[in-house]
mmCIF file of C-alpha atoms in Angstrom:
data_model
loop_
_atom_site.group_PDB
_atom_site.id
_atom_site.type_symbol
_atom_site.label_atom_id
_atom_site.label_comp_id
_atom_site.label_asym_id
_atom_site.label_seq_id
_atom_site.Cartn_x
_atom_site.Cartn_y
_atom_site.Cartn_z
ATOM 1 C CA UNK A 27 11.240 -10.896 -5.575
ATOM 2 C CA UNK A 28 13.052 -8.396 -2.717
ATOM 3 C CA UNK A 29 14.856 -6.436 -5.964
ATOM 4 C CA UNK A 30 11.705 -5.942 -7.820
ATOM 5 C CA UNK A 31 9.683 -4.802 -4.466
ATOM 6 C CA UNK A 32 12.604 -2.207 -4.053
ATOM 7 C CA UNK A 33 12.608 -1.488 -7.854
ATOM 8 C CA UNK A 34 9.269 0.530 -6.746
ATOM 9 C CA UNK A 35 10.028 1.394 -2.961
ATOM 10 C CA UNK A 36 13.036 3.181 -4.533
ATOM 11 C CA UNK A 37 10.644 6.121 -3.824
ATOM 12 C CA UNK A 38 11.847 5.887 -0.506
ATOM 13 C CA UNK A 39 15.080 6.714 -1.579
ATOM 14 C CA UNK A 40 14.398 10.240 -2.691
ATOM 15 C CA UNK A 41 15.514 13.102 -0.244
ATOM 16 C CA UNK A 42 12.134 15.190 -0.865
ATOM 17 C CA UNK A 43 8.570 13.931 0.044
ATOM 18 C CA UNK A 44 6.607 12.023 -2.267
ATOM 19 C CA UNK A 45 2.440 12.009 -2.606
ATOM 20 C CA UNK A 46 0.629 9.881 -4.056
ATOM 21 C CA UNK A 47 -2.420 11.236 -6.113
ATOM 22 C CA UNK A 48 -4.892 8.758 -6.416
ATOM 23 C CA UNK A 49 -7.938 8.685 -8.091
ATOM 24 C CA UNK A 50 -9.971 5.453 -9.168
ATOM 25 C CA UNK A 51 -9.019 2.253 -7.938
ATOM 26 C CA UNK A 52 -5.415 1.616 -6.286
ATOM 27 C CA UNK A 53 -5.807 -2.110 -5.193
ATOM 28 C CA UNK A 54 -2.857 -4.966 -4.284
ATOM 29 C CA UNK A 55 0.634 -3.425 -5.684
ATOM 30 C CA UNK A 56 -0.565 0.082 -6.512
ATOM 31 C CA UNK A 57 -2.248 0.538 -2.641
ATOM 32 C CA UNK A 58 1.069 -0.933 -1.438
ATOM 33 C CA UNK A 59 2.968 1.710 -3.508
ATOM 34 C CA UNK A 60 0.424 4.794 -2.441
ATOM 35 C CA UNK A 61 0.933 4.194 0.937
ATOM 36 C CA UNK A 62 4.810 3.825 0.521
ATOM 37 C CA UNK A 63 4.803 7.562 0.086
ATOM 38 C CA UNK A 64 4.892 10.209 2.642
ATOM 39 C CA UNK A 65 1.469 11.479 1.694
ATOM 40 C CA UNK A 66 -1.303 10.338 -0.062
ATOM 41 C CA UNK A 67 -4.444 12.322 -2.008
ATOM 42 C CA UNK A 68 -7.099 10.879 -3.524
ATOM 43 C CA UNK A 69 -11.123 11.168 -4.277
ATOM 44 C CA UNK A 70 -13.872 10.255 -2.831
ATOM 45 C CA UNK A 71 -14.213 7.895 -5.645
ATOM 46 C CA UNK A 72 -10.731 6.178 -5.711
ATOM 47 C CA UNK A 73 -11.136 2.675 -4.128
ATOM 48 C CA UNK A 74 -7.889 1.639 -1.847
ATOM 49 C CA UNK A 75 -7.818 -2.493 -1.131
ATOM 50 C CA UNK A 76 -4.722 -4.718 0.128
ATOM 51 C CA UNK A 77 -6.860 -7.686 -1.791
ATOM 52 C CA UNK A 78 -3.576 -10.425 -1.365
ATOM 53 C CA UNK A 79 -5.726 -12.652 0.846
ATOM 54 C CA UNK A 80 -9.011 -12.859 -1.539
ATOM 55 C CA UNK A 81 -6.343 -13.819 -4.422
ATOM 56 C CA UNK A 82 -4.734 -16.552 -2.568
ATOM 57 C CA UNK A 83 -1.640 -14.970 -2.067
ATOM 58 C CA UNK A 84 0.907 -12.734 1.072
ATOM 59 C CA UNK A 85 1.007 -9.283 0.630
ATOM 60 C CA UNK A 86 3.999 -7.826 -0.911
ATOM 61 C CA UNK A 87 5.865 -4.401 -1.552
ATOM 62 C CA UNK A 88 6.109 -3.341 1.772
ATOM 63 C CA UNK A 89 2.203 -3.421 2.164
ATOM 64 C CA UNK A 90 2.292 -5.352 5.310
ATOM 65 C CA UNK A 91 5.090 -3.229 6.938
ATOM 66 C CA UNK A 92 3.604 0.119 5.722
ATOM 67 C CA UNK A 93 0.108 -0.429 6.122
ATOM 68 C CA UNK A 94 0.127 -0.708 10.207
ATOM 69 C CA UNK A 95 2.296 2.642 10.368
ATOM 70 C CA UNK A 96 -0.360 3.809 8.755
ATOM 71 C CA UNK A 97 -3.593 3.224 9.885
ATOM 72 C CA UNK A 98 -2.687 0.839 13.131
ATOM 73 C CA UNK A 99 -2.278 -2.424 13.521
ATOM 74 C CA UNK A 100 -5.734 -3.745 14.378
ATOM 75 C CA UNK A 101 -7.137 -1.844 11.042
ATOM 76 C CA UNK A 102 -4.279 -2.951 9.110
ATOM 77 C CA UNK A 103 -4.905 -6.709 10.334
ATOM 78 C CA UNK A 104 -8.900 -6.055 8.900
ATOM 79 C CA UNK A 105 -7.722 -4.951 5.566
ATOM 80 C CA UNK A 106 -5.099 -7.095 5.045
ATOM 81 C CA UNK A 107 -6.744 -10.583 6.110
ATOM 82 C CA UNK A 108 -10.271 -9.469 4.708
ATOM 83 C CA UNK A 109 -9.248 -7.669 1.042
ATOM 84 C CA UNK A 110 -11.123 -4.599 2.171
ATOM 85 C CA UNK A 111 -11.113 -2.410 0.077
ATOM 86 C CA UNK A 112 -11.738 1.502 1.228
ATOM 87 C CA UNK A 113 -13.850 4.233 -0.222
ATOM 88 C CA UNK A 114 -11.896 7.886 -0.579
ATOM 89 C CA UNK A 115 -14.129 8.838 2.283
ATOM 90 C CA UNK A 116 -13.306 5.730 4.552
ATOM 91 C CA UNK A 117 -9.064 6.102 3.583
ATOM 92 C CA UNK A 118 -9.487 9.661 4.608
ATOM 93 C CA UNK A 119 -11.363 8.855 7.779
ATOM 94 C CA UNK A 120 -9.059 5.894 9.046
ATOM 95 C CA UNK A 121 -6.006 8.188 7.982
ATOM 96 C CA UNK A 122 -5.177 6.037 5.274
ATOM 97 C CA UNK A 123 -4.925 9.748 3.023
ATOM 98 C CA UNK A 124 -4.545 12.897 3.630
ATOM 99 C CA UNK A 125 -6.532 14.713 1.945
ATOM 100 C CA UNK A 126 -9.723 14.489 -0.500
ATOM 101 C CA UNK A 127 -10.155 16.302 -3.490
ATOM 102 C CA UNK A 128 -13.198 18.686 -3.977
ATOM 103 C CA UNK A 129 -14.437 16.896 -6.931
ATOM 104 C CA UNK A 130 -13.840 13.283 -8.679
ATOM 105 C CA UNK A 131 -11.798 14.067 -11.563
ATOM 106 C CA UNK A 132 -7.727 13.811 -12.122
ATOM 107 C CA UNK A 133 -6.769 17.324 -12.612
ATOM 108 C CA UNK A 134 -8.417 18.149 -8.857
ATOM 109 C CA UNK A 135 -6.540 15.518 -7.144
ATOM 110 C CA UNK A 136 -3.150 16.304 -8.880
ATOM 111 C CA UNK A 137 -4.011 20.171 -7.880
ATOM 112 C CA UNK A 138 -4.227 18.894 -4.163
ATOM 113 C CA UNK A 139 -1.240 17.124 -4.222
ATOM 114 C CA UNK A 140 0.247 19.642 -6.042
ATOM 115 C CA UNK A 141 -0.959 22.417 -3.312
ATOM 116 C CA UNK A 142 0.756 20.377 -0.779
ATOM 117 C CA UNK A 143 3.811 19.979 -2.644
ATOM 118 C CA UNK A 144 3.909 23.889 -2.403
ATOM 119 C CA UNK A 145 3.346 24.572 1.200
ATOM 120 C CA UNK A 146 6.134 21.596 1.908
ATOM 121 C CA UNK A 147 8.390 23.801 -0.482
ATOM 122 C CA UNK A 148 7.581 26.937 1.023
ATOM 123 C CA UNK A 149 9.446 25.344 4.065
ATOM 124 C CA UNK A 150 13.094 25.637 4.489
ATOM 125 C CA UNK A 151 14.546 22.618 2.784
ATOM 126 C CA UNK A 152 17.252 21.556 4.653
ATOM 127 C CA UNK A 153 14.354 21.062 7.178
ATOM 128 C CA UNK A 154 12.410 19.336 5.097
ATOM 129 C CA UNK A 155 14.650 17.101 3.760
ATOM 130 C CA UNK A 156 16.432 15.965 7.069
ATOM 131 C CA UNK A 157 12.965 15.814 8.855
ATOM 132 C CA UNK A 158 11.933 13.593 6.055
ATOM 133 C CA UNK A 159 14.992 11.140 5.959
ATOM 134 C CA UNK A 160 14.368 10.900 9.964
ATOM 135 C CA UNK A 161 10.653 9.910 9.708
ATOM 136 C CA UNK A 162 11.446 7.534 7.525
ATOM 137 C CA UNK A 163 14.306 5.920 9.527
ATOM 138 C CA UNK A 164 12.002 5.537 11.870
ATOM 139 C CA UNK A 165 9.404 4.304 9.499
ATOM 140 C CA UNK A 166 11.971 1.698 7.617
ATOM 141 C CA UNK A 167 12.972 -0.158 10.490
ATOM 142 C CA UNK A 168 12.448 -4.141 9.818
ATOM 143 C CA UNK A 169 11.530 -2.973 6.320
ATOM 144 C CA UNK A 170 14.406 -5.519 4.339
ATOM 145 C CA UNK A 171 13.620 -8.234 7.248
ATOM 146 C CA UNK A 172 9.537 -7.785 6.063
ATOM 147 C CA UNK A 173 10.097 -7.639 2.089
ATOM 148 C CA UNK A 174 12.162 -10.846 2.867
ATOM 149 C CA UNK A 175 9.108 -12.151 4.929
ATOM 150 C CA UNK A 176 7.034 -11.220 2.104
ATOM 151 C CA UNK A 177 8.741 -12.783 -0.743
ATOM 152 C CA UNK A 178 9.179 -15.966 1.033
ATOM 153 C CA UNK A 179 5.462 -16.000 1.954
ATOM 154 C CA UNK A 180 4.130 -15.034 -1.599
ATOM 155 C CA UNK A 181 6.648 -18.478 -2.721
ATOM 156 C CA UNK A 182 4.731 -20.534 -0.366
ATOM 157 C CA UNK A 183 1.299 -19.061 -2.068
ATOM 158 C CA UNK A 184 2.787 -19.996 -5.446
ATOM 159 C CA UNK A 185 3.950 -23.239 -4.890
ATOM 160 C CA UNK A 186 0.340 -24.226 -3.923
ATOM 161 C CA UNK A 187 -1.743 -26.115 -5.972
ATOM 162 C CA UNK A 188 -4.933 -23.896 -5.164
ATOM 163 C CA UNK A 189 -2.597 -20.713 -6.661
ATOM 164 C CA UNK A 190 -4.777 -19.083 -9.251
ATOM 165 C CA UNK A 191 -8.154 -19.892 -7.871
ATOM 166 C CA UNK A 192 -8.295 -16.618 -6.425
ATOM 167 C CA UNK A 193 -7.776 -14.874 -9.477
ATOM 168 C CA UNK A 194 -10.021 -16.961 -11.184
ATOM 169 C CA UNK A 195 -12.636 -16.410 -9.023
ATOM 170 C CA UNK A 196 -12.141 -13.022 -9.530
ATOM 171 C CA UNK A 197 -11.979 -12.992 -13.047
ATOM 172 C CA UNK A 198 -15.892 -15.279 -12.572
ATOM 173 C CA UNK A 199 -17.119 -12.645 -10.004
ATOM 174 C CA UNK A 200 -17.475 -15.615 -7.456
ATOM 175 C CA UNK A 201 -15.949 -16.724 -4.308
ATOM 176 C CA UNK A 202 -12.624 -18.337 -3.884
ATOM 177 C CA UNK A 203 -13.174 -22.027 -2.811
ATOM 178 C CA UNK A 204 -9.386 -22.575 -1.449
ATOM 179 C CA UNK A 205 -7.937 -26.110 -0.152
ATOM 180 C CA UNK A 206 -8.197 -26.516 3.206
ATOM 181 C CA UNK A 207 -4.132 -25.862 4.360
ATOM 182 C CA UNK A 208 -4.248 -28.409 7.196
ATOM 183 C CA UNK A 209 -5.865 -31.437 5.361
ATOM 184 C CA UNK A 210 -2.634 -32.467 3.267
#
């Protein structure tokens, strides 16, 4: 599970920047991904949600390492144990993203990202690149000791015999009725 996590976080990898552009819905392993990256734009339309929990299953991808870097812990604990799931509007107020587009459509929030790719490569970019590679150290500390945590956790989920009913009650637009863990 750890070498497909880091087939995506290989993002992090790259010596320039990254931003995500988001616009509609980037829930579970696409949120996790979008808030990977440096930077993130979006609408006020895109919905952002860390879901795992509502499914039945851990967080994975990083989303429970890079999620409390981003937004602090206590908000991160919300989202993640609840399935929030943020507005635009809300992301950009808890600092989730960066910026909002002016309008709701994917051409304006690929020209936002794209406008902040430019002023980053205005910058000198030995600057940039070093400054990048040492926010990130900073930011990827525990990161193999959490995608380990992660994959181990999301085994546990699967191994349960309740595994699916959150995606089926999904799928029914109803609420999960899970076993309760401590009776067995």
């Amino acid at each position: 599970m750890t070498s497909f996590y880091r087939s995506f976080l290989c993002i992090r990898d790259l010596q320039i920047p990254t931003i995500a552009a988001i616009n509609g819905p980037a829930i579970g392993a696409g949120a996790c991904l979008a808030t990977a990256c440096d930077m993130r734009v979006a609408s006020s339309r895109s919905k952002i949600g860390y879901t795992f929990a509502s499914l039945g299953i851990h967080a994975g991808m990083g989303g429970s390492h890079f999620l409390p870097l981003s937004i602090g812990r206590s908000l991160a604990n919300e989202a993640l144990l609840t399935g929030k799931i943020f507005s635009g509007d809300e992301a950009l107020e808890v600092g989730l993203v960066n910026k909002l587009a002016q309008t709701n459509d994917s051409a304006a929030v690929k020209g936002e990202a794209m406008e902040l790719a430019k002023k980053i490569a205005q910058q000198h970019p030995l600057a940039v690149r070093t400054m990048t590679k040492s926010i990130r150290l900073k930011e990827d500390e525990g990161l193999d000791a959490a995608l380990r945590r992660e994959a181990y956790a999301q085994a546990m989920c699967y191994a349960r015999d309740d595994w699916g009913e959150g995606i089926d009650a999904n799928v029914e637009r109803r609420d999960p009725v899970f076993e309760d863990y401590f009776s067995k």
